[in-house]
């Protein structure tokens, strides 16, 4: 399958590595090209921006630091939506809020692009070992179709409901996480 990954940082580099090792063609982009050196050495290809990643991919992933970064990369000039075609699935793995993902999903709807929020829990160790919990909100059929790819990122991928539901689950996870145990 043709995959794309934007945001090859502390978490993203491990997830991108696992996607390449899973046998998929992977186009990558980061604001710092050197961040992608390892996944490029494993066979990923460099894309010149979010639009190029989306144009080369059936499924696009982002793992970005702030909700405003997610909005800009998805909907800004040269963003994912400017390069994505109908049928593309876009999973945001970042920790964001439900309103942000719903805003992006609304912008993508007319293009036939499915936007799913899929924040992760498990830290960099979980990202490296592919044992993350992936909490997914969005279209159920798209989740089901893409679950084998999500399983390369984490062994606990779960469908949580409509758009924004993954973000809600992640917020709850962050609130109760420290008090459990």
mmCIF file of C-alpha atoms in Angstrom:
data_model
loop_
_atom_site.group_PDB
_atom_site.id
_atom_site.type_symbol
_atom_site.label_atom_id
_atom_site.label_comp_id
_atom_site.label_asym_id
_atom_site.label_seq_id
_atom_site.Cartn_x
_atom_site.Cartn_y
_atom_site.Cartn_z
ATOM 1 C CA UNK A 1 0.000 0.000 0.000
ATOM 2 C CA UNK A 2 1.170 3.583 -0.639
ATOM 3 C CA UNK A 3 1.504 5.423 2.660
ATOM 4 C CA UNK A 4 2.610 8.913 3.647
ATOM 5 C CA UNK A 5 3.993 10.215 6.926
ATOM 6 C CA UNK A 6 4.481 13.840 7.973
ATOM 7 C CA UNK A 7 6.291 14.635 11.210
ATOM 8 C CA UNK A 8 9.348 12.439 11.725
ATOM 9 C CA UNK A 9 10.047 13.498 15.309
ATOM 10 C CA UNK A 10 10.492 11.595 18.584
ATOM 11 C CA UNK A 11 7.371 9.487 18.078
ATOM 12 C CA UNK A 12 6.934 9.751 14.328
ATOM 13 C CA UNK A 13 10.318 8.333 13.391
ATOM 14 C CA UNK A 14 9.544 5.051 15.138
ATOM 15 C CA UNK A 15 6.066 4.773 13.651
ATOM 16 C CA UNK A 16 7.360 5.595 10.157
ATOM 17 C CA UNK A 17 10.114 2.989 10.551
ATOM 18 C CA UNK A 18 7.531 0.348 11.489
ATOM 19 C CA UNK A 19 5.428 1.189 8.412
ATOM 20 C CA UNK A 20 8.436 0.773 6.104
ATOM 21 C CA UNK A 21 9.411 -2.470 7.813
ATOM 22 C CA UNK A 22 5.821 -3.625 7.286
ATOM 23 C CA UNK A 23 6.527 -3.692 3.556
ATOM 24 C CA UNK A 24 4.692 -0.533 2.504
ATOM 25 C CA UNK A 25 5.848 2.200 0.147
ATOM 26 C CA UNK A 26 6.265 5.271 2.336
ATOM 27 C CA UNK A 27 6.591 8.916 1.273
ATOM 28 C CA UNK A 28 7.799 11.165 4.101
ATOM 29 C CA UNK A 29 8.130 14.842 4.913
ATOM 30 C CA UNK A 30 9.365 16.827 7.903
ATOM 31 C CA UNK A 31 10.374 20.473 8.217
ATOM 32 C CA UNK A 32 13.859 19.123 8.939
ATOM 33 C CA UNK A 33 14.910 16.739 6.173
ATOM 34 C CA UNK A 34 17.651 15.228 8.325
ATOM 35 C CA UNK A 35 14.972 13.959 10.709
ATOM 36 C CA UNK A 36 13.944 11.526 7.977
ATOM 37 C CA UNK A 37 17.440 10.179 7.236
ATOM 38 C CA UNK A 38 16.896 6.865 9.018
ATOM 39 C CA UNK A 39 13.560 6.029 7.349
ATOM 40 C CA UNK A 40 14.942 7.160 4.001
ATOM 41 C CA UNK A 41 17.839 4.726 4.465
ATOM 42 C CA UNK A 42 15.258 1.957 5.029
ATOM 43 C CA UNK A 43 13.551 2.657 1.704
ATOM 44 C CA UNK A 44 11.126 5.521 2.315
ATOM 45 C CA UNK A 45 11.072 8.277 -0.292
ATOM 46 C CA UNK A 46 11.285 12.016 0.362
ATOM 47 C CA UNK A 47 8.380 14.244 -0.671
ATOM 48 C CA UNK A 48 8.741 18.003 -1.024
ATOM 49 C CA UNK A 49 5.856 18.887 1.294
ATOM 50 C CA UNK A 50 2.473 17.778 2.612
ATOM 51 C CA UNK A 51 0.768 18.142 -0.785
ATOM 52 C CA UNK A 52 3.346 15.818 -2.384
ATOM 53 C CA UNK A 53 2.983 13.282 0.434
ATOM 54 C CA UNK A 54 -0.804 13.219 -0.037
ATOM 55 C CA UNK A 55 -0.566 12.966 -3.826
ATOM 56 C CA UNK A 56 1.674 9.888 -3.471
ATOM 57 C CA UNK A 57 -0.412 8.146 -0.793
ATOM 58 C CA UNK A 58 -3.561 6.136 -0.187
ATOM 59 C CA UNK A 59 -3.207 6.690 3.564
ATOM 60 C CA UNK A 60 -1.524 9.740 5.109
ATOM 61 C CA UNK A 61 -0.380 9.994 8.725
ATOM 62 C CA UNK A 62 0.657 13.091 10.644
ATOM 63 C CA UNK A 63 2.375 13.239 14.012
ATOM 64 C CA UNK A 64 2.810 16.910 14.873
ATOM 65 C CA UNK A 65 3.468 18.915 18.047
ATOM 66 C CA UNK A 66 0.486 21.320 18.194
ATOM 67 C CA UNK A 67 -3.118 21.467 16.931
ATOM 68 C CA UNK A 68 -2.282 24.615 14.927
ATOM 69 C CA UNK A 69 0.449 22.623 13.142
ATOM 70 C CA UNK A 70 -2.082 19.914 12.284
ATOM 71 C CA UNK A 71 -4.506 22.488 10.836
ATOM 72 C CA UNK A 72 -1.769 24.157 8.774
ATOM 73 C CA UNK A 73 -0.333 20.891 7.421
ATOM 74 C CA UNK A 74 -3.807 19.563 6.586
ATOM 75 C CA UNK A 75 -5.619 22.624 5.253
ATOM 76 C CA UNK A 76 -2.991 25.286 4.568
ATOM 77 C CA UNK A 77 -1.569 26.241 1.199
ATOM 78 C CA UNK A 78 0.324 23.207 -0.076
ATOM 79 C CA UNK A 79 -1.292 21.078 2.632
ATOM 80 C CA UNK A 80 -2.561 17.518 2.593
ATOM 81 C CA UNK A 81 -6.005 18.421 1.292
ATOM 82 C CA UNK A 82 -4.494 20.222 -1.695
ATOM 83 C CA UNK A 83 -2.862 16.951 -2.812
ATOM 84 C CA UNK A 84 -5.261 14.263 -1.579
ATOM 85 C CA UNK A 85 -7.694 12.577 -3.941
ATOM 86 C CA UNK A 86 -11.109 11.057 -3.236
ATOM 87 C CA UNK A 87 -10.716 7.864 -1.249
ATOM 88 C CA UNK A 88 -7.588 9.000 0.605
ATOM 89 C CA UNK A 89 -7.598 8.283 4.338
ATOM 90 C CA UNK A 90 -5.883 10.810 6.601
ATOM 91 C CA UNK A 91 -5.042 9.779 10.171
ATOM 92 C CA UNK A 92 -3.775 12.412 12.591
ATOM 93 C CA UNK A 93 -1.733 10.653 15.281
ATOM 94 C CA UNK A 94 -1.074 13.891 17.178
ATOM 95 C CA UNK A 95 -2.621 14.763 20.515
ATOM 96 C CA UNK A 96 -5.162 17.399 19.598
ATOM 97 C CA UNK A 97 -8.707 18.408 20.468
ATOM 98 C CA UNK A 98 -12.017 17.200 19.007
ATOM 99 C CA UNK A 99 -12.879 20.577 17.442
ATOM 100 C CA UNK A 100 -9.622 20.700 15.472
ATOM 101 C CA UNK A 101 -10.164 17.304 13.877
ATOM 102 C CA UNK A 102 -13.828 18.060 13.163
ATOM 103 C CA UNK A 103 -12.774 21.301 11.437
ATOM 104 C CA UNK A 104 -10.338 19.394 9.220
ATOM 105 C CA UNK A 105 -12.869 16.616 8.542
ATOM 106 C CA UNK A 106 -15.420 19.230 7.477
ATOM 107 C CA UNK A 107 -12.928 20.790 5.063
ATOM 108 C CA UNK A 108 -12.140 17.353 3.579
ATOM 109 C CA UNK A 109 -15.698 16.117 3.213
ATOM 110 C CA UNK A 110 -16.404 17.592 -0.245
ATOM 111 C CA UNK A 111 -13.183 16.019 -1.595
ATOM 112 C CA UNK A 112 -14.132 12.524 -0.481
ATOM 113 C CA UNK A 113 -11.145 12.393 1.891
ATOM 114 C CA UNK A 114 -11.753 10.587 5.170
ATOM 115 C CA UNK A 115 -10.150 12.303 8.176
ATOM 116 C CA UNK A 116 -9.686 10.268 11.333
ATOM 117 C CA UNK A 117 -8.190 11.345 14.621
ATOM 118 C CA UNK A 118 -5.918 8.636 15.966
ATOM 119 C CA UNK A 119 -3.917 9.907 18.939
ATOM 120 C CA UNK A 120 -1.553 7.409 20.482
ATOM 121 C CA UNK A 121 -0.519 6.472 23.991
ATOM 122 C CA UNK A 122 2.520 4.527 25.063
ATOM 123 C CA UNK A 123 5.451 6.897 24.644
ATOM 124 C CA UNK A 124 8.524 6.557 22.499
ATOM 125 C CA UNK A 125 9.168 3.032 23.773
ATOM 126 C CA UNK A 126 5.715 1.985 22.608
ATOM 127 C CA UNK A 127 6.273 3.725 19.281
ATOM 128 C CA UNK A 128 9.558 1.883 18.790
ATOM 129 C CA UNK A 129 8.118 -1.518 19.773
ATOM 130 C CA UNK A 130 4.814 -0.938 17.900
ATOM 131 C CA UNK A 131 2.875 -1.453 21.131
ATOM 132 C CA UNK A 132 1.040 1.874 21.147
ATOM 133 C CA UNK A 133 -2.619 2.274 21.953
ATOM 134 C CA UNK A 134 -4.170 3.986 18.907
ATOM 135 C CA UNK A 135 -7.530 5.616 19.716
ATOM 136 C CA UNK A 136 -9.387 6.232 16.447
ATOM 137 C CA UNK A 137 -12.343 8.491 15.737
ATOM 138 C CA UNK A 138 -13.952 8.877 12.328
ATOM 139 C CA UNK A 139 -15.522 6.742 9.625
ATOM 140 C CA UNK A 140 -15.825 3.105 10.769
ATOM 141 C CA UNK A 141 -15.439 1.608 7.288
ATOM 142 C CA UNK A 142 -12.197 3.551 6.752
ATOM 143 C CA UNK A 143 -10.916 2.395 10.135
ATOM 144 C CA UNK A 144 -11.727 -1.234 9.282
ATOM 145 C CA UNK A 145 -10.037 -0.957 5.867
ATOM 146 C CA UNK A 146 -6.897 0.609 7.362
ATOM 147 C CA UNK A 147 -6.642 -1.434 10.570
ATOM 148 C CA UNK A 148 -3.898 -3.771 9.240
ATOM 149 C CA UNK A 149 -1.724 -0.686 8.702
ATOM 150 C CA UNK A 150 -2.631 0.750 12.122
ATOM 151 C CA UNK A 151 -1.561 -2.572 13.639
ATOM 152 C CA UNK A 152 1.988 -1.838 12.445
ATOM 153 C CA UNK A 153 1.984 1.239 14.693
ATOM 154 C CA UNK A 154 0.356 -0.227 17.764
ATOM 155 C CA UNK A 155 -0.987 -3.515 19.014
ATOM 156 C CA UNK A 156 -3.955 -1.821 20.642
ATOM 157 C CA UNK A 157 -5.700 0.032 17.783
ATOM 158 C CA UNK A 158 -9.328 0.621 18.709
ATOM 159 C CA UNK A 159 -12.298 2.322 17.119
ATOM 160 C CA UNK A 160 -13.778 4.918 19.493
ATOM 161 C CA UNK A 161 -16.617 6.503 17.465
ATOM 162 C CA UNK A 162 -17.172 9.432 15.117
ATOM 163 C CA UNK A 163 -14.763 12.292 14.324
ATOM 164 C CA UNK A 164 -13.157 13.664 17.482
ATOM 165 C CA UNK A 165 -13.804 10.515 19.529
ATOM 166 C CA UNK A 166 -10.159 9.462 19.480
ATOM 167 C CA UNK A 167 -9.189 12.882 20.847
ATOM 168 C CA UNK A 168 -11.780 12.576 23.627
ATOM 169 C CA UNK A 169 -10.423 9.137 24.580
ATOM 170 C CA UNK A 170 -6.864 10.489 24.618
ATOM 171 C CA UNK A 171 -7.899 13.393 26.865
ATOM 172 C CA UNK A 172 -9.567 10.957 29.272
ATOM 173 C CA UNK A 173 -6.494 8.699 29.107
ATOM 174 C CA UNK A 174 -4.244 11.647 30.004
ATOM 175 C CA UNK A 175 -6.475 12.688 32.905
ATOM 176 C CA UNK A 176 -6.870 9.262 34.509
ATOM 177 C CA UNK A 177 -3.499 7.785 33.462
ATOM 178 C CA UNK A 178 -1.429 9.225 36.336
ATOM 179 C CA UNK A 179 -3.993 8.167 38.932
ATOM 180 C CA UNK A 180 -4.204 4.539 37.805
ATOM 181 C CA UNK A 181 -1.962 1.983 39.433
#
